[in-house]
Amino acid sequence: MAFTVRLLLLISSLFLVLESLFAQTNSGKVDVGASLSATAGNSTSWLSPSGDFAFGFRQLENSDLFLLSTWYAKIPDRTIVWYANNGDSPAAVAKGSLLNLTADSGLVLTSPRGVQLWKSESISGVVAFGLLNDTGNFVLEDDNSESLWETFNNPTHTILPGQDIEKGGKLWSQQSETNFSKGRFQLRMRDDGDLVLTTINLPSEFANMPYYASHTTSDSNSSTAGRKLEFNSSGYMYVLRENGEKLTINEAETVSARSFYLRATLNFDGVFAQYSHPKNSTGNVSWSVVWSVPENICAMTVDSGLGVCGYNSICTIQDQRPTCACPTRYSLLDPNDPYGNCKPDFIQGCEEDELTVTKDLYEVQTLRNTDWPTSDYMQLKPSTAESCNQSCFEDCLCAVAIYRDESCWKKKLPLSNGRVDSGLKSQAFIKVKKGNLALVPQPPNPDDKKRKNQATLLRVGSALLGTSIFANVMLSAIVCMGFFFIYRKKHVRPNQNVLDSNLRSFSYEELKEATNGFNEELGKGAFGVVYKGILQIGSGVPVAVKKLNFVVQDSEKEFKTELSIIGQTHHKNLVRLVGYCDEGQERLLVYEFLSNGTLANFLFADAKPSWKQRIDIAYGVAKGLLYLHEECSTQIIHCDIKPQNILLDDYYNARIADFGLAKLLMMNQSQTQTAIRGTKGYVAPEWFRNLPITTKVDVYSFGVVLLEAICCRRSVDMENVSEERAILTDWVYDCYLEGDLDAIVDNEMEALHEKTKLERFVMVALWCIQEDLSLRPTMRKVVQMLEGVVEVHVPPCPSPYSRAG
Ligand SMILES: *[C@@H]1O[C@H](CO)[C@@H](O)[C@H](O)[C@H]1NC(C)=O
Ligand SMILES: *[C@@H]1O[C@H](CO)[C@@H](O)[C@H](O)[C@H]1NC(C)=O
Ligand SMILES: *[C@@H]1O[C@H](CO)[C@@H](O)[C@H](O)[C@H]1NC(C)=O
Ligand SMILES: *[C@@H]1O[C@H](CO)[C@@H](O)[C@H](O)[C@H]1NC(C)=O
Ligand SMILES: *[C@@H]1O[C@H](CO)[C@@H](O)[C@H](O)[C@H]1NC(C)=O
Ligand SMILES: *[C@@H]1O[C@H](CO)[C@@H](O)[C@H](O)[C@H]1NC(C)=O
Ligand SMILES: *[C@@H]1O[C@H](CO)[C@@H](O)[C@H](O)[C@H]1NC(C)=O
Ligand SMILES: *[C@@H]1O[C@H](CO)[C@@H](O)[C@H](O)[C@H]1NC(C)=O
Ligand SMILES: *[C@@H]1O[C@H](CO)[C@@H](O)[C@H](O)[C@H]1NC(C)=O
C-alpha cells in the first residue's frame, strides 16, 4: 500500500518535471518553415506560452471544413476569438489543407492540391518567426523583433485585453452563431473619432445611421475627439481622446484580468458585449456578460434597412439579447434562420373581386405593445382603436394598423424594425387571411414573352364536317362539346410549387360536404356537372364545384401542371379557380361562385338587357380574351367562346369560364386529331380545313358573340326568325351592306342614339368573323377598335367562298 503511494508520488513528480520542461520549451515561438495540417483528432495548433490560447485549425461544427483561428485552449468552450477570412467569408478549408510559415509571405494557407487559399496580407520585410503571445495575439516578427503582422491588427468579431481599434478599424458580426460569414453589424472607429455601431445593407457597404455612438466626434472640439478604442490589459474599455482623456464605454464593475479571461465581442445579433470567464474553471462555468451596448437593441430603428430581426418579424429583448418571432400566420422565409425575414402565409391583394369579399377573406389579430415603427403610409388623428382597426381592415393596402394615444398609423408590407415592449402602450391590428384558402395567384413569369412566341401547331382533322359554315349549320345538331387548348413551349413548365401556394387542395369528403352531397346543380358543361357549394370559411364562401366526368389518362403531374397554369391566371374578366380535388378517380375543380348566371341566359331571356350593359359585357369578354392570349404567363387559347361559357358577377361584369382545361381533360397532342371541338355556330372555319389552330379561332368566336350581344339574339335561330335571317353572321353583313343598322338592333332607341358606336361594333364583329384568318384582327386590335382608339376600316365580305358557292 505504502509502496503504491510512493510510486504514484514519484510518477506525479516526474510529470511535474516534464511539464515544466515543456513549459520552458514552449515560448510561443514558431520558426519559419513550420507548418500545420488540417486534420481531425490530433493536435493541429500552436500554443501560447501559458497555454491559454491556441492558434491553428479548428474543425467547424457539423462540417468537414476547418477554420484557421485563435481560441481559448484551456476552457471547454474553446471560444474562437479570431479567424482567417477573405472579406465576406471565412477562409474555411478542406481536410488536408496546410498552413506554412514562410519568410516572404508569412502565413500561407494552401489546399491539399497546393492552391493558395489565404495569406497574411501586406507583409513588408522578412519574417523571422511567429509568436503566439499570451494575450492571444499571433504576431509575425522580423530579425529585430519588429512586428510585421498581427492578428490584433486584423480583428474579426472580438477584441481582447491589450488590443486597440485605431481610426478606420472595425469589428464585424458573423452571420449567425455557427456561420462565420460576414453579418450585417459593424463596430467602427470612424475617422471623425466617433465609435459607432451600425447596420450595413449587405451585400453593399452602405452603413445606416448608428444605433450606438460614443459621441466623440471631432466636430465640436478636436481635442476631445476620439483617437482610438482601447481595451487595456487590466480589462478596462474606453475611447481614448486626443487629449489623453478616457471615455469609458460602460461603467460596469470590472473583473480582474488576472483571474478571468476577458473578451469583448460584437455578436451576430448586433449586441457588443464584454464577457468574463474564470481562468480556474472548476465545474460548470461559462462566459458571463460584464456589460453590453446598446441597452435595448430591439428599440433601434433603421430607416432603410433591417433591424436585428428580419422584415415582418417581431423583436423581444431578454437579458439585453434579442430574440425574433414571426406574427401569427407569418412564417420564416428560411426556417434555419430565426433572425431572418418572415413571410405571410397568404397573399394580400387589391384585386377588384377580392375587395367585395374582404369580410369573408380576412380577420384581425390584435397584439398588445407591439409596433413596427417604420413602414407607415398614413397617420389618422384623432382616431379610436375601433376605427383604426376598421380603417385598416377595409383598406386593401393595409397590412397592420397601430393604435396609440388617439393616433392610428397604417402600415404596409414589408414591416420593419418590429418589436414588443411594454412601454409602447400600443395595439397592433394585424390583418390576416382566414383559413388557408389562398385565392390570389402569383404574378406572371417575366420570360413569358419568349415562351409565347413558340408555336406548337395543332392539326385538326377535317373529316367530320364540310368546308363552308353555311353547310355546317345545316348539319344536324352536334352535341355541344367544349374544347380547350393550351399552347405553349413544351419544356418550359411552370413551377409545381405554384400550385401549392395558389390553389387549395380539397378532399372529396370536404367538397361533398360543401355541396351538400352534390345536391344543387348549377349547370351541365362540356366536361361535367357544376354544383353549388359553400366552403365553411368564416361566414361561408360560395363556390361552384365542377365534377369532371372524364377519366383522365394523364399523370398526376400533368394534372397539377395544367391546374397551376389556370391557377396563375388572374384577371377581372376571368372566372377564378380556387382549388381542386384529386383523389383516386375523382377530379373536381372549385371555382368562385358567380351570382348572375351565364351570358346566354342574360342575352336570350324574355326581358331584353340594356344596350349599355351589352356593350360593357362585350368589352369585358374582349379584355379577358386579350389577357388569355397575350398577358397571362402561359398563352391560353380558349377554343370554345360562346355565351354559355361567359358568366356574370354581382355587377354584371363578364367573366370567361372554362378556359385552359385542354391537357387536363384530353390527351397529349398526338391525340388531338380525334376530337371535335368548338361549338356549332361559333367555331372558326379553320377547324374544318386542316389548318393550324391559333388565337384567331377565339377571335372568330368572339365576333359571333359580339354580334349576338349587339342584336340580342342567337347566332343560329331557325324558329323565331325568317329563313334569310337564320344565320346571324350572314344576315348582319347583308344589313350592313344595305346600311340598315336599324334592322340589326331591331329599332332599339338606346342603340340608335349611339349610331357611330353601333356601326363601329358591327364593323369590328365583321372583321372578327372573316373566313380568312389572316384578315381577322388580334384581340389587342379588337379591344383598341372597340374603344375607338384605332380606326376601323370597311370590312370585306366575311365568307366570300361560301357565298360564291
Ligand atoms: C494522431 O497522429 C498519430 C501520428 O502522428 C497517428 O498515428 C494517429 O492515428 C493520429 N490520431 C488521430 C485521431 O488522427
Ligand atoms: C508547407 O509545409 C509542408 C510540410 O513542411 C511542405 O511539404 C510544403 O512544401 C510547404 N508548402 C509551401 C508552399 O511552402
Ligand atoms: C506579448 O505579450 C507581452 C505581455 O504578455 C507584452 O509585453 C508584449 O509586448 C507582447 N508582444 C507583442 C508583440 O504583442
Ligand atoms: C453562411 O451564410 C452565408 C450568407 O448568408 C451563406 O451564403 C452561407 O451558405 C452560410 N454558410 C453555411 C455553412 O451555412
Ligand atoms: C476643447 O476642450 C478643451 C478641454 O475640454 C478645452 O480646454 C478647450 O478650450 C476646448 N476648445 C474649444 C475650441 O472649445
Ligand atoms: C486601464 O485603465 C484603467 C482605467 O483608466 C486604469 O486604472 C488602469 O491602470 C489601466 N491599466 C493599464 C494596464 O494601463
Ligand atoms: C488557480 O488555482 C490554483 C490552485 O487551484 C491557484 O494556485 C492559482 O493561483 C489559481 N489562479 C488564479 C489566477 O486564480
Ligand atoms: C451547466 O450550466 C448550463 C447553463 O449554464 C446548464 O444548462 C447545464 O445543465 C449545466 N450542466 C451541469 C452538468 O450542471
Ligand atoms: C377589428 O375589425 C374586425 C373586422 O371588422 C373585427 O372582426 C374585429 O373583431 C376587430 N377587432 C377589434 C379588437 O376591434
PDB file of N, CA and C in Angstrom, residues 68-100:
ATOM      1  N   LEU A  68      -8.908  28.332 -39.862  1.00  0.00           N
ATOM      2  CA  LEU A  68      -7.684  28.795 -39.215  1.00  0.00           C
ATOM      3  C   LEU A  68      -8.090  29.875 -38.230  1.00  0.00           C
ATOM      4  N   SER A  69      -7.810  29.641 -36.922  1.00  0.00           N
ATOM      5  CA  SER A  69      -8.342  30.556 -35.921  1.00  0.00           C
ATOM      6  C   SER A  69      -7.505  30.556 -34.638  1.00  0.00           C
ATOM      7  N   THR A  70      -7.832  31.513 -33.773  1.00  0.00           N
ATOM      8  CA  THR A  70      -7.252  31.581 -32.431  1.00  0.00           C
ATOM      9  C   THR A  70      -8.369  31.310 -31.441  1.00  0.00           C
ATOM     10  N   TRP A  71      -8.109  30.498 -30.414  1.00  0.00           N
ATOM     11  CA  TRP A  71      -9.167  30.216 -29.442  1.00  0.00           C
ATOM     12  C   TRP A  71      -8.583  30.010 -28.040  1.00  0.00           C
ATOM     13  N   TYR A  72      -9.502  30.040 -27.083  1.00  0.00           N
ATOM     14  CA  TYR A  72      -9.110  29.749 -25.711  1.00  0.00           C
ATOM     15  C   TYR A  72      -8.894  28.248 -25.600  1.00  0.00           C
ATOM     16  N   ALA A  73      -7.688  27.849 -25.220  1.00  0.00           N
ATOM     17  CA  ALA A  73      -7.361  26.432 -25.271  1.00  0.00           C
ATOM     18  C   ALA A  73      -7.691  25.702 -23.976  1.00  0.00           C
ATOM     19  N   LYS A  74      -7.853  26.455 -22.881  1.00  0.00           N
ATOM     20  CA  LYS A  74      -7.998  25.771 -21.591  1.00  0.00           C
ATOM     21  C   LYS A  74      -9.443  25.614 -21.124  1.00  0.00           C
ATOM     22  N   ILE A  75     -10.362  26.260 -21.787  1.00  0.00           N
ATOM     23  CA  ILE A  75     -11.739  26.154 -21.323  1.00  0.00           C
ATOM     24  C   ILE A  75     -12.549  25.277 -22.270  1.00  0.00           C
ATOM     25  N   PRO A  76     -13.557  24.599 -21.740  1.00  0.00           N
ATOM     26  CA  PRO A  76     -14.306  23.632 -22.563  1.00  0.00           C
ATOM     27  C   PRO A  76     -14.942  24.275 -23.795  1.00  0.00           C
ATOM     28  N   ASP A  77     -15.352  25.547 -23.645  1.00  0.00           N
ATOM     29  CA  ASP A  77     -15.993  26.214 -24.784  1.00  0.00           C
ATOM     30  C   ASP A  77     -15.059  26.384 -25.974  1.00  0.00           C
ATOM     31  N   ARG A  78     -13.751  26.480 -25.696  1.00  0.00           N
ATOM     32  CA  ARG A  78     -12.749  26.724 -26.755  1.00  0.00           C
ATOM     33  C   ARG A  78     -13.212  27.855 -27.687  1.00  0.00           C
ATOM     34  N   THR A  79     -13.673  28.922 -27.092  1.00  0.00           N
ATOM     35  CA  THR A  79     -14.255  30.050 -27.828  1.00  0.00           C
ATOM     36  C   THR A  79     -13.258  30.661 -28.822  1.00  0.00           C
ATOM     37  N   ILE A  80     -13.708  30.836 -30.036  1.00  0.00           N
ATOM     38  CA  ILE A  80     -12.857  31.409 -31.089  1.00  0.00           C
ATOM     39  C   ILE A  80     -12.843  32.933 -30.961  1.00  0.00           C
ATOM     40  N   VAL A  81     -11.656  33.527 -30.982  1.00  0.00           N
ATOM     41  CA  VAL A  81     -11.563  34.987 -30.868  1.00  0.00           C
ATOM     42  C   VAL A  81     -11.076  35.644 -32.159  1.00  0.00           C
ATOM     43  N   TRP A  82     -10.550  34.842 -33.068  1.00  0.00           N
ATOM     44  CA  TRP A  82     -10.093  35.381 -34.354  1.00  0.00           C
ATOM     45  C   TRP A  82     -10.168  34.261 -35.379  1.00  0.00           C
ATOM     46  N   TYR A  83     -10.454  34.611 -36.638  1.00  0.00           N
ATOM     47  CA  TYR A  83     -10.383  33.597 -37.687  1.00  0.00           C
ATOM     48  C   TYR A  83      -9.960  34.225 -39.008  1.00  0.00           C
ATOM     49  N   ALA A  84      -9.272  33.431 -39.801  1.00  0.00           N
ATOM     50  CA  ALA A  84      -8.815  33.906 -41.106  1.00  0.00           C
ATOM     51  C   ALA A  84     -10.018  34.082 -42.014  1.00  0.00           C
ATOM     52  N   ASN A  85     -10.063  35.188 -42.755  1.00  0.00           N
ATOM     53  CA  ASN A  85     -11.214  35.405 -43.637  1.00  0.00           C
ATOM     54  C   ASN A  85     -10.809  36.154 -44.889  1.00  0.00           C
ATOM     55  N   ASN A  86     -11.602  35.942 -45.904  1.00  0.00           N
ATOM     56  CA  ASN A  86     -11.395  36.659 -47.161  1.00  0.00           C
ATOM     57  C   ASN A  86     -12.516  37.673 -47.314  1.00  0.00           C
ATOM     58  N   GLY A  87     -12.478  38.708 -46.511  1.00  0.00           N
ATOM     59  CA  GLY A  87     -13.532  39.725 -46.596  1.00  0.00           C
ATOM     60  C   GLY A  87     -14.851  39.192 -46.085  1.00  0.00           C
ATOM     61  N   ASP A  88     -15.755  38.881 -47.026  1.00  0.00           N
ATOM     62  CA  ASP A  88     -17.101  38.485 -46.647  1.00  0.00           C
ATOM     63  C   ASP A  88     -17.203  37.094 -46.044  1.00  0.00           C
ATOM     64  N   SER A  89     -16.253  36.239 -46.390  1.00  0.00           N
ATOM     65  CA  SER A  89     -16.438  34.851 -45.988  1.00  0.00           C
ATOM     66  C   SER A  89     -15.221  34.330 -45.231  1.00  0.00           C
ATOM     67  N   PRO A  90     -15.463  33.377 -44.348  1.00  0.00           N
ATOM     68  CA  PRO A  90     -14.351  32.789 -43.604  1.00  0.00           C
ATOM     69  C   PRO A  90     -13.502  31.940 -44.546  1.00  0.00           C
ATOM     70  N   ALA A  91     -12.192  31.866 -44.263  1.00  0.00           N
ATOM     71  CA  ALA A  91     -11.320  31.027 -45.087  1.00  0.00           C
ATOM     72  C   ALA A  91     -11.412  29.596 -44.565  1.00  0.00           C
ATOM     73  N   ALA A  92     -12.584  28.983 -44.753  1.00  0.00           N
ATOM     74  CA  ALA A  92     -12.772  27.606 -44.308  1.00  0.00           C
ATOM     75  C   ALA A  92     -12.145  26.685 -45.351  1.00  0.00           C
ATOM     76  N   VAL A  93     -11.370  25.711 -44.882  1.00  0.00           N
ATOM     77  CA  VAL A  93     -10.599  24.879 -45.819  1.00  0.00           C
ATOM     78  C   VAL A  93     -10.902  23.404 -45.615  1.00  0.00           C
ATOM     79  N   ALA A  94     -10.589  22.636 -46.637  1.00  0.00           N
ATOM     80  CA  ALA A  94     -10.861  21.200 -46.599  1.00  0.00           C
ATOM     81  C   ALA A  94      -9.788  20.479 -45.791  1.00  0.00           C
ATOM     82  N   LYS A  95     -10.134  19.290 -45.384  1.00  0.00           N
ATOM     83  CA  LYS A  95      -9.195  18.427 -44.669  1.00  0.00           C
ATOM     84  C   LYS A  95      -7.932  18.236 -45.505  1.00  0.00           C
ATOM     85  N   GLY A  96      -6.788  18.279 -44.837  1.00  0.00           N
ATOM     86  CA  GLY A  96      -5.534  18.083 -45.556  1.00  0.00           C
ATOM     87  C   GLY A  96      -4.911  19.378 -46.046  1.00  0.00           C
ATOM     88  N   SER A  97      -5.608  20.503 -45.843  1.00  0.00           N
ATOM     89  CA  SER A  97      -5.005  21.786 -46.222  1.00  0.00           C
ATOM     90  C   SER A  97      -3.837  22.080 -45.279  1.00  0.00           C
ATOM     91  N   LEU A  98      -2.900  22.898 -45.764  1.00  0.00           N
ATOM     92  CA  LEU A  98      -1.677  23.167 -44.997  1.00  0.00           C
ATOM     93  C   LEU A  98      -1.525  24.643 -44.666  1.00  0.00           C
ATOM     94  N   LEU A  99      -0.995  24.901 -43.466  1.00  0.00           N
ATOM     95  CA  LEU A  99      -0.596  26.256 -43.106  1.00  0.00           C
ATOM     96  C   LEU A  99       0.924  26.247 -42.961  1.00  0.00           C
ATOM     97  N   ASN A 100       1.619  27.086 -43.748  1.00  0.00           N
ATOM     98  CA  ASN A 100       3.079  27.167 -43.661  1.00  0.00           C
ATOM     99  C   ASN A 100       3.472  28.553 -43.188  1.00  0.00           C
TER     100      ASN A 100
END
